[in-house]
XYZ file of N, CA and C in Angstrom:
699
model
N 18.029 -10.433 11.670
C 16.698 -9.936 11.530
C 16.877 -8.484 11.953
N 16.265 -7.478 11.185
C 16.392 -5.965 11.491
C 15.198 -5.702 12.501
N 15.522 -5.569 13.816
C 14.445 -5.487 14.753
C 13.886 -3.977 14.772
N 14.512 -3.151 13.962
C 14.072 -1.730 13.783
C 12.787 -1.695 12.839
N 12.737 -2.598 12.082
C 11.431 -2.809 11.165
C 10.676 -3.927 11.697
N 9.374 -3.499 12.145
C 8.495 -4.613 12.778
C 7.249 -4.505 12.087
N 6.443 -5.741 12.237
C 5.340 -6.026 11.773
C 4.306 -6.529 12.899
N 2.879 -5.962 12.746
C 2.126 -6.646 13.871
C 2.025 -8.021 13.640
N 2.054 -8.919 14.640
C 1.887 -10.481 14.366
C 0.526 -10.787 13.826
N 0.662 -11.690 12.940
C -0.649 -12.105 12.123
C -1.430 -13.200 13.141
N -2.641 -12.887 13.224
C -3.430 -14.037 13.939
C -3.501 -15.187 12.994
N -3.632 -16.344 13.730
C -3.798 -17.591 12.677
C -5.205 -17.791 12.460
N -5.609 -17.146 11.340
C -6.967 -16.883 10.943
C -7.060 -17.065 9.461
N -7.736 -18.216 8.977
C -7.720 -18.345 7.546
C -8.456 -17.252 6.730
N -9.352 -16.440 7.289
C -9.987 -15.340 6.653
C -9.014 -14.211 6.416
N -8.170 -13.814 7.502
C -7.270 -12.969 7.398
C -6.203 -13.298 6.235
N -5.671 -14.456 6.311
C -4.749 -14.817 5.282
C -5.246 -14.815 4.055
N -6.531 -15.503 3.736
C -7.125 -15.420 2.470
C -7.250 -13.871 1.825
N -7.572 -12.947 2.755
C -7.744 -11.516 2.320
C -6.410 -10.964 2.011
N -5.546 -11.182 2.860
C -3.967 -10.767 2.504
C -3.498 -11.293 1.175
N -3.782 -12.620 0.980
C -3.461 -13.220 -0.267
C -4.078 -12.576 -1.582
N -5.540 -12.399 -1.445
C -6.155 -11.746 -2.525
C -5.873 -10.309 -2.687
N -5.310 -9.487 -1.761
C -4.997 -8.108 -2.063
C -3.576 -8.296 -2.698
N -2.645 -9.015 -2.298
C -1.386 -9.224 -2.960
C -1.494 -9.655 -4.608
N -2.327 -10.573 -4.756
C -2.463 -11.085 -6.184
C -3.578 -10.530 -6.806
N -4.576 -9.856 -6.380
C -5.797 -9.327 -7.049
C -6.554 -10.542 -7.888
N -6.569 -11.636 -7.142
C -7.155 -12.925 -7.520
C -7.948 -13.628 -6.613
N -9.233 -13.983 -6.942
C -10.100 -14.606 -5.913
C -10.105 -16.027 -5.962
N -9.107 -16.736 -6.568
C -9.154 -18.117 -6.602
C -8.550 -18.615 -5.393
N -7.968 -17.916 -4.613
C -7.318 -18.384 -3.289
C -8.301 -18.600 -2.156
N -8.356 -19.589 -1.442
C -9.154 -19.878 -0.326
C -8.216 -20.425 0.867
N -8.534 -20.167 1.951
C -7.928 -20.606 3.195
C -8.885 -21.413 4.057
N -8.334 -22.420 4.764
C -9.204 -23.165 5.634
C -8.363 -23.678 6.924
N -8.916 -23.667 8.289
C -8.252 -24.424 9.188
C -8.199 -25.917 8.986
N -7.259 -26.470 9.357
C -7.029 -28.055 9.354
C -7.134 -28.483 10.908
N -8.300 -29.241 11.131
C -8.765 -29.467 12.526
C -8.023 -30.784 13.026
N -7.509 -31.547 12.014
C -6.915 -32.772 12.364
C -5.774 -33.205 11.377
N -4.609 -33.409 11.976
C -3.313 -33.595 11.245
C -3.386 -35.096 10.541
N -4.367 -35.312 9.790
C -4.480 -36.581 9.144
C -4.917 -36.442 7.759
N -4.725 -37.429 6.798
C -4.894 -37.271 5.450
C -6.402 -37.129 5.234
N -7.233 -37.631 5.996
C -8.667 -37.484 5.626
C -9.187 -36.134 5.928
N -8.418 -35.115 6.440
C -8.829 -34.010 6.493
C -8.834 -33.015 5.148
N -8.256 -33.709 4.189
C -8.385 -33.038 2.881
C -9.683 -32.733 2.370
N -10.520 -33.712 2.654
C -12.016 -33.798 2.039
C -12.831 -32.579 2.470
N -12.290 -31.869 3.566
C -13.205 -30.833 4.155
C -12.631 -29.305 3.650
N -11.486 -29.425 2.718
C -11.095 -28.089 2.383
C -11.737 -27.720 1.137
N -11.663 -26.381 1.024
C -12.555 -25.616 -0.141
C -11.929 -25.730 -1.507
N -10.796 -26.334 -1.687
C -9.986 -26.557 -2.928
C -8.886 -27.392 -2.820
N -8.049 -27.349 -3.703
C -6.816 -28.126 -3.880
C -5.945 -27.531 -2.890
N -5.342 -27.950 -1.829
C -4.198 -27.477 -1.105
C -2.962 -27.235 -1.850
N -2.371 -26.149 -1.870
C -1.035 -25.955 -2.479
C 0.009 -25.529 -1.378
N -0.512 -25.145 -0.252
C 0.667 -24.832 0.819
C -0.072 -25.012 2.142
N 0.769 -25.378 3.053
C 0.274 -25.600 4.510
C 1.045 -24.682 5.406
N 0.353 -23.905 6.170
C 1.080 -23.052 7.281
C 0.828 -23.687 8.481
N 2.097 -23.721 9.400
C 1.932 -24.473 10.632
C 2.521 -23.388 11.512
N 1.443 -23.098 12.679
C 1.849 -22.198 13.708
C 2.132 -22.922 14.990
N 3.309 -22.742 15.573
C 3.592 -23.617 16.694
C 4.359 -22.663 17.697
N 4.602 -23.093 18.845
C 5.425 -22.305 20.011
C 6.867 -22.725 19.809
N 7.494 -21.489 19.809
C 9.068 -21.614 19.656
C 9.748 -21.960 21.115
N 10.528 -23.068 21.230
C 11.346 -23.222 22.208
C 12.619 -23.893 21.883
N 13.538 -23.901 22.878
C 14.827 -24.491 22.384
C 14.773 -25.858 21.548
N 13.924 -26.820 21.968
C 13.989 -27.926 21.194
C 13.271 -27.964 19.937
N 12.169 -27.116 19.696
C 11.794 -26.821 18.441
C 12.564 -26.195 17.487
N 13.374 -25.018 18.115
C 14.354 -24.546 17.074
C 15.257 -25.455 16.563
N 15.852 -26.175 17.653
C 16.970 -27.261 17.289
C 16.646 -28.222 16.316
N 15.314 -28.663 16.329
C 14.786 -29.900 15.536
C 14.125 -29.353 14.325
N 13.774 -28.015 14.070
C 13.037 -27.502 12.997
C 13.837 -27.606 11.736
N 15.037 -27.817 11.754
C 15.789 -27.977 10.595
C 16.982 -28.901 10.788
N 17.401 -29.656 9.794
C 18.491 -30.463 9.982
C 19.892 -29.921 9.656
N 19.815 -28.863 9.082
C 21.011 -27.925 8.820
C 20.483 -26.483 8.423
N 21.376 -25.503 8.939
C 20.935 -24.060 8.509
C 22.051 -23.750 7.610
N 22.628 -24.552 6.857
C 23.592 -24.234 5.824
C 22.658 -24.310 4.548
N 22.540 -23.380 3.760
C 21.609 -23.322 2.470
C 22.333 -24.134 1.536
N 21.441 -24.990 0.682
C 22.057 -25.871 -0.291
C 21.840 -25.103 -1.487
N 22.841 -24.826 -2.150
C 22.766 -23.749 -3.482
C 21.862 -24.565 -4.644
N 21.949 -25.838 -4.624
C 21.127 -26.432 -5.617
C 19.615 -26.296 -5.402
N 19.493 -26.537 -4.198
C 17.813 -26.299 -3.699
C 17.420 -24.609 -3.942
N 18.395 -23.891 -3.573
C 18.047 -22.400 -3.667
C 17.965 -21.989 -5.203
N 18.276 -22.879 -6.061
C 18.080 -22.538 -7.667
C 16.646 -22.976 -8.007
N 16.200 -23.882 -7.139
C 14.926 -24.573 -7.401
C 13.635 -24.060 -6.691
N 13.904 -23.617 -5.382
C 12.957 -23.090 -4.507
C 13.232 -21.654 -4.102
N 12.201 -20.817 -4.273
C 12.255 -19.396 -3.864
C 12.368 -19.424 -2.237
N 13.399 -18.547 -1.824
C 13.498 -18.505 -0.287
C 13.515 -17.005 -0.026
N 12.891 -16.739 1.134
C 13.002 -15.297 1.541
C 13.473 -15.160 3.119
N 14.452 -14.452 3.215
C 14.951 -14.382 4.694
C 14.239 -13.249 5.342
N 13.705 -13.601 6.544
C 12.772 -12.764 7.428
C 13.849 -11.435 7.961
N 13.384 -10.436 7.576
C 14.017 -9.241 8.052
C 13.179 -8.327 8.990
N 11.915 -8.507 9.010
C 10.926 -7.562 9.954
C 10.619 -8.590 11.133
N 10.721 -8.020 12.295
C 10.468 -8.580 13.460
C 8.874 -9.005 13.503
N 8.571 -10.165 13.865
C 7.248 -10.598 13.996
C 6.420 -10.715 12.565
N 7.354 -10.800 11.633
C 6.688 -10.971 10.192
C 6.576 -12.421 9.726
N 6.621 -13.380 10.612
C 6.763 -14.672 10.007
C 5.466 -15.181 9.320
N 4.274 -14.504 9.723
C 3.160 -14.885 8.929
C 3.210 -14.343 7.631
N 3.336 -13.149 7.275
C 3.587 -12.642 6.006
C 4.669 -13.301 5.218
N 5.677 -13.622 5.853
C 6.890 -14.420 5.177
C 6.228 -15.728 4.832
N 5.617 -16.512 5.516
C 5.194 -17.812 5.286
C 4.232 -17.637 4.079
N 3.358 -16.765 3.948
C 2.454 -16.376 2.858
C 3.420 -16.158 1.427
N 4.286 -15.254 1.569
C 5.112 -15.019 0.500
C 5.910 -16.256 -0.130
N 6.352 -17.172 0.962
C 6.966 -18.418 0.584
C 6.129 -19.274 -0.325
N 4.816 -19.329 0.170
C 3.909 -20.024 -0.656
C 3.640 -19.362 -2.142
N 3.272 -18.156 -2.065
C 3.125 -17.475 -3.326
C 3.999 -17.581 -4.366
N 5.154 -17.212 -3.930
C 6.556 -17.319 -4.773
C 6.744 -18.521 -5.387
N 6.447 -19.514 -4.693
C 6.810 -20.978 -5.217
C 5.562 -21.558 -5.824
N 4.311 -21.022 -5.866
C 3.241 -21.536 -6.397
C 2.897 -20.842 -7.822
N 2.856 -19.539 -7.753
C 2.442 -18.749 -8.938
C 3.379 -18.881 -10.184
N 2.891 -19.239 -11.315
C 3.570 -19.576 -12.445
C 3.165 -18.485 -13.542
N 1.892 -18.222 -13.499
C 1.337 -17.291 -14.664
C 0.287 -16.521 -14.069
N -0.344 -15.674 -14.897
C -1.455 -14.606 -14.410
C -2.783 -15.283 -13.970
N -2.858 -16.550 -14.113
C -4.110 -17.041 -13.592
C -4.278 -17.035 -12.069
N -3.022 -16.901 -11.428
C -3.200 -16.665 -9.907
C -2.706 -15.502 -9.255
N -2.312 -14.616 -10.296
C -1.925 -13.279 -9.840
C -1.904 -12.402 -11.020
N -2.763 -11.326 -11.145
C -2.917 -10.584 -12.377
C -1.733 -9.775 -12.621
N -1.739 -9.401 -13.886
C -0.431 -8.547 -14.430
C -0.311 -7.059 -13.710
N -1.383 -6.629 -13.150
C -1.378 -5.345 -12.505
C -1.248 -5.463 -10.828
N -0.995 -6.808 -10.497
C -0.967 -6.936 -9.021
C 0.351 -6.613 -8.357
N 0.366 -6.428 -7.210
C 1.816 -6.228 -6.288
C 2.465 -7.463 -6.573
N 1.851 -8.702 -6.392
C 2.454 -9.920 -6.502
C 3.107 -10.242 -7.766
N 2.693 -9.874 -8.841
C 3.220 -10.050 -10.150
C 4.520 -9.154 -10.297
N 4.401 -7.848 -9.911
C 5.473 -7.070 -9.972
C 6.652 -7.647 -8.876
N 6.302 -8.072 -7.998
C 7.359 -8.516 -7.058
C 8.187 -9.681 -7.568
N 7.504 -10.648 -8.173
C 8.006 -11.875 -8.732
C 8.933 -11.283 -9.906
N 8.383 -10.283 -10.794
C 9.309 -9.942 -11.901
C 10.567 -9.254 -11.473
N 10.450 -8.341 -10.246
C 11.579 -7.498 -9.852
C 12.557 -8.457 -9.048
N 12.045 -9.417 -8.478
C 12.926 -10.157 -7.445
C 13.626 -11.567 -7.976
N 13.298 -11.711 -9.387
C 13.545 -12.945 -9.937
C 15.045 -13.519 -9.659
N 15.851 -12.551 -9.697
C 17.435 -12.904 -9.576
C 17.715 -12.427 -8.119
N 17.105 -11.960 -7.394
C 17.399 -11.609 -5.860
C 17.883 -13.012 -5.190
N 18.772 -12.718 -4.240
C 19.217 -13.618 -3.202
C 18.062 -13.663 -2.109
N 17.960 -14.695 -1.131
C 17.090 -14.697 -0.232
C 17.124 -13.354 0.869
N 18.315 -12.949 0.990
C 18.496 -11.631 1.801
C 18.128 -10.483 0.959
N 18.126 -10.413 -0.206
C 17.734 -9.239 -1.051
C 16.175 -9.149 -1.053
N 15.630 -10.350 -1.067
C 14.222 -10.389 -1.022
C 13.600 -10.036 0.277
N 14.248 -10.372 1.288
C 13.758 -9.885 2.556
C 13.933 -8.408 2.896
N 15.021 -7.911 2.448
C 15.220 -6.567 2.378
C 14.179 -5.743 1.620
N 14.030 -6.255 0.409
C 12.922 -5.561 -0.484
C 11.626 -5.466 0.218
N 11.219 -6.505 0.767
C 9.972 -6.406 1.589
C 9.788 -5.651 2.762
N 10.945 -5.652 3.430
C 11.107 -4.723 4.580
C 10.846 -3.202 4.293
N 11.086 -2.726 3.016
C 11.216 -1.339 2.614
C 9.984 -1.226 1.867
N 9.231 -2.218 1.208
C 8.206 -1.982 0.263
C 6.989 -1.402 0.969
N 6.508 -0.205 0.450
C 5.548 0.667 1.247
C 4.207 -0.082 1.171
N 3.732 -0.703 0.008
C 2.441 -1.409 -0.071
C 2.485 -2.661 0.710
N 3.501 -3.463 0.703
C 3.702 -4.699 1.589
C 3.582 -4.373 2.949
N 4.203 -3.367 3.464
C 4.091 -2.988 4.881
C 2.678 -2.422 5.247
N 2.142 -1.856 4.329
C 0.799 -1.293 4.655
C -0.124 -2.489 4.906
N -0.198 -3.559 4.023
C -0.884 -4.663 4.062
C -0.651 -5.377 5.329
N 0.606 -5.416 5.662
C 0.963 -6.209 6.880
C 0.359 -5.514 8.105
N 0.466 -4.135 8.011
C -0.201 -3.444 9.265
C -1.751 -3.697 9.347
N -2.459 -3.475 8.009
C -3.856 -3.749 8.047
C -4.275 -5.084 8.732
N -3.717 -6.259 7.995
C -3.917 -7.492 8.374
C -3.424 -7.975 9.834
N -2.282 -7.418 10.292
C -1.657 -7.833 11.529
C -2.504 -7.197 12.565
N -3.263 -6.167 12.320
C -4.170 -5.441 13.224
C -5.753 -6.032 13.051
N -5.826 -7.003 12.418
C -7.294 -7.405 12.240
C -7.480 -8.889 12.969
N -8.598 -9.404 13.018
C -8.994 -10.439 13.688
C -9.750 -10.500 14.961
N -9.850 -11.483 15.599
C -10.569 -11.651 16.765
C -9.897 -11.273 18.131
N -8.611 -11.601 17.994
C -7.811 -11.394 19.196
C -7.239 -9.806 19.332
N -6.890 -9.361 20.432
C -6.473 -8.018 20.619
C -5.258 -7.872 20.030
N -5.217 -6.916 18.837
C -3.944 -6.633 18.412
C -2.631 -6.423 19.407
N -1.463 -6.937 18.986
C -0.250 -6.787 19.956
C 0.565 -5.634 19.190
N 1.434 -5.116 20.011
C 2.415 -4.191 19.603
C 3.318 -4.777 18.547
N 3.696 -4.061 17.460
C 4.593 -4.596 16.496
C 5.907 -5.177 17.032
N 6.452 -4.598 18.122
C 7.493 -5.232 18.646
C 7.509 -5.938 19.942
N 6.254 -6.457 20.050
C 6.026 -7.496 21.234
C 6.792 -8.767 20.901
N 7.308 -9.459 22.030
C 7.981 -10.713 21.909
C 6.891 -11.817 21.787
N 6.749 -12.378 20.513
C 5.788 -13.356 20.338
C 6.296 -14.710 20.490
N 5.484 -15.591 21.095
C 6.215 -16.967 21.200
C 5.826 -18.038 20.162
N 4.788 -17.603 19.476
C 4.469 -18.467 18.272
C 4.961 -18.102 16.787
N 5.129 -19.115 16.087
C 5.809 -18.882 14.897
C 5.252 -19.586 13.711
N 5.158 -18.907 12.620
C 4.611 -19.545 11.265
C 5.683 -20.099 10.505
N 5.524 -21.354 9.886
C 6.344 -21.891 8.812
C 5.502 -22.131 7.583
N 6.102 -22.529 6.464
C 5.229 -22.973 5.194
C 5.677 -24.209 4.772
N 4.789 -25.072 4.496
C 5.207 -26.335 3.722
C 4.739 -26.209 2.040
N 5.571 -26.539 1.282
C 5.294 -26.609 -0.066
C 6.008 -27.522 -0.768
N 5.223 -27.984 -2.005
C 5.731 -28.786 -2.952
C 6.448 -28.381 -4.191
N 7.659 -28.702 -4.489
C 8.380 -28.298 -5.735
C 8.861 -29.583 -6.397
N 8.512 -29.677 -7.667
C 8.882 -30.899 -8.337
C 8.781 -32.186 -7.558
N 7.642 -32.293 -7.072
C 7.384 -33.534 -6.133
C 8.260 -33.779 -4.959
N 8.776 -32.685 -4.444
C 9.639 -32.659 -3.161
C 9.078 -31.830 -2.214
N 8.977 -32.305 -1.032
C 8.389 -31.441 0.074
C 9.518 -30.572 0.654
N 9.044 -29.359 0.936
C 10.141 -28.399 1.686
C 9.260 -27.752 2.735
N 10.095 -27.426 3.924
C 9.570 -26.547 5.103
C 10.378 -25.312 4.919
N 9.671 -24.167 4.719
C 10.241 -22.834 4.420
C 10.037 -21.960 5.759
N 11.173 -21.681 6.460
C 11.145 -20.926 7.666
C 12.091 -19.668 7.601
N 11.584 -18.429 7.487
C 12.268 -17.192 7.219
C 13.446 -16.929 8.277
N 13.404 -17.608 9.501
C 14.497 -17.311 10.252
C 15.782 -18.074 9.724
N 15.689 -19.054 8.943
C 16.696 -19.874 8.547
C 17.555 -19.357 7.369
N 18.530 -19.935 6.884
C 19.328 -19.515 5.666
C 18.721 -20.089 4.439
N 17.933 -21.140 4.448
C 17.320 -21.753 3.116
C 16.329 -22.701 3.337
N 15.784 -23.316 2.236
C 14.591 -24.401 2.516
C 15.254 -25.417 3.111
N 14.382 -26.316 3.869
C 14.554 -27.559 4.434
C 13.898 -28.602 3.546
N 14.716 -29.566 2.945
C 14.171 -30.570 2.308
C 13.801 -31.527 3.187
N 12.397 -32.153 3.006
C 11.868 -33.103 3.919
C 11.645 -34.530 3.390
N 11.837 -34.619 2.054
C 11.686 -35.731 1.331
C 10.693 -35.632 0.148
N 10.549 -36.923 -0.524
C 9.666 -36.838 -1.736
C 8.264 -36.930 -1.324
N 7.463 -36.145 -1.839
C 5.772 -36.156 -1.754
C 5.499 -37.718 -2.163
N 4.724 -38.270 -1.257
C 4.368 -39.765 -1.280
C 2.976 -39.897 -1.936
N 2.994 -40.848 -2.803
C 1.886 -41.273 -3.409
C 1.100 -40.106 -4.234
N 1.852 -39.178 -4.661
C 1.342 -37.959 -5.397
C 0.356 -37.095 -4.559
N 0.448 -37.237 -3.218
C -0.463 -36.496 -2.376
C 0.530 -35.461 -1.451
N 0.445 -34.254 -1.903
C 1.128 -33.298 -1.178
C 0.472 -33.043 0.244
N -0.825 -33.065 0.382
C -1.458 -32.980 1.618
C -1.102 -33.951 2.648
N -1.248 -35.268 2.244
C -1.042 -36.448 3.052
C 0.427 -36.481 3.535
N 1.527 -36.174 2.622
C 2.715 -36.062 3.062
C 3.127 -35.088 4.057
N 2.477 -33.826 3.794
C 2.639 -32.819 4.738
C 1.981 -33.053 6.065
N 0.757 -33.603 6.116
C 0.363 -33.926 7.419
C 1.222 -34.956 8.193
N 1.720 -35.853 7.449
C 2.622 -36.888 8.146
C 3.896 -35.987 8.821
N 4.431 -35.039 8.073
C 5.503 -34.366 8.753
C 5.171 -33.448 9.717
N 3.903 -32.739 9.583
C 3.407 -31.716 10.620
C 3.129 -32.485 11.957
N 2.635 -33.687 11.659
C 2.265 -34.582 12.889
C 3.548 -34.969 13.592
N 4.611 -35.297 12.867
C 5.910 -35.776 13.430
C 6.490 -34.714 14.235
N 6.521 -33.604 13.667
C 7.029 -32.454 14.223
C 6.156 -31.933 15.527
N 4.867 -32.129 15.452
C 4.152 -31.783 16.715
C 4.307 -32.728 17.931
N 4.447 -34.096 17.397
C 4.946 -35.079 18.263
C 6.293 -34.734 19.059
N 7.113 -34.184 18.405
C 8.370 -33.815 19.050
C 8.141 -32.692 20.033
N 7.298 -31.800 19.845
C 6.958 -30.763 20.741
C 6.198 -31.219 21.949
N 5.244 -32.248 21.690
C 4.498 -32.816 22.737
C 5.441 -33.666 23.682
N 6.559 -34.195 23.114
C 7.357 -34.859 23.995
C 8.050 -34.012 25.058
N 8.150 -32.750 24.826
C 8.684 -31.696 25.771
C 7.639 -31.179 26.641
N 6.451 -31.012 26.199
C 5.389 -30.292 26.949
C 4.033 -31.213 26.948
N 3.419 -31.005 28.038
C 2.062 -31.904 28.221
C 1.125 -31.511 27.221
N 1.135 -30.128 26.815
C 0.243 -29.630 25.836
C 0.898 -28.559 24.936
N 0.465 -28.628 23.756
C 1.254 -27.594 22.822
C -0.051 -26.757 22.112
N 0.168 -25.544 22.019
C -0.721 -24.755 21.043
C -0.112 -24.782 19.734
N -0.901 -25.184 18.914
C -0.547 -24.985 17.454
C -1.615 -25.054 16.412
N -1.651 -24.607 15.258
C -2.634 -24.487 14.241
C -2.050 -24.726 12.833
N -2.852 -25.359 12.196
C -2.515 -25.574 10.735
C -3.511 -24.965 9.823
N -3.030 -24.342 8.756
C -4.007 -23.719 7.934
C -3.619 -24.096 6.492
N -4.512 -24.350 5.717
C -4.293 -24.779 4.261
C -4.668 -23.810 3.383
N -3.620 -23.501 2.535
C -3.945 -22.413 1.379
C -4.383 -23.241 0.178
N -5.431 -22.966 -0.245
C -6.024 -23.695 -1.419
C -6.337 -22.907 -2.696
N -6.360 -23.623 -3.972
C -6.884 -22.921 -4.950
C -8.059 -23.481 -5.592
N -9.148 -22.711 -6.092
C -10.390 -23.171 -6.711
C -10.325 -22.951 -8.072
N -11.046 -23.660 -8.907
C -11.150 -23.498 -10.263
C -11.780 -22.104 -10.635
N -11.166 -21.560 -11.752
C -11.605 -20.126 -12.117
C -13.092 -20.259 -12.653
C-alpha cells in the first residue's frame, strides 16, 4: 500500500455510501441500508434487492489471519471476478464500494454512459488488480469524491493518515458463487455457493460466522453491516 496517498476514512453510514455510489454512476437506482441483525429475515426491511454487503469490523491479529484461507490469488477466479488492490491508506470504504460496482454493473441501466464509473469500467477492462488500484490512487475525480464523503457524516472527520482500527470488506455474488473482497489481499476469497438462490441469506450466514470468530477473542466487538440495493427504474 502506498502510504503517501491517503483517503479520509469513510463513516459506516448508508446515506454517505449511497450518495458516493450515485455520484460515481449518475444513477438513482442505488440505495443503501443498515442491517440491524445478521439473519435472513432482515432482508424484508431493505429498500430493494441486495446486490452487495459491506461489513465493517475491527482489525486484529486473529481477524486478519482468519479473514482469508489463502492470500495467493487464483488466476481462474481473477478472470471471473473484478478485484482491486488497495493502494491508498484508509481507502477500504471506497475500495469496497468499487468492488461491488465493478462486479455488478453490466450495462447503462446502473451507470450512465457519461458517468465516471462507465469510463472506469471501459478503461480498466484489461487491468490487473494492482493496475486498478494505481489508477484509482491517481484519478482526480475519484480522489475528490473520497475527500468529500470521507469528511461527511455524523462523526468528527479523521485525518487522512490516521491509524484506523476498523476495516471494510465487500461480499458479492458472481455466477451463483459468494466472494469476499478485501483490498488488502491479493485476490478474491471464494466462500462457497450461494445457497437456495439467496445471496442475502448466504452472506448473512458467512458474516455471522466471521463475527462469531471475533467474539471468541473479545467480549464485545464493534461491527456494522450495510446492504447495497438496487430498486426498479
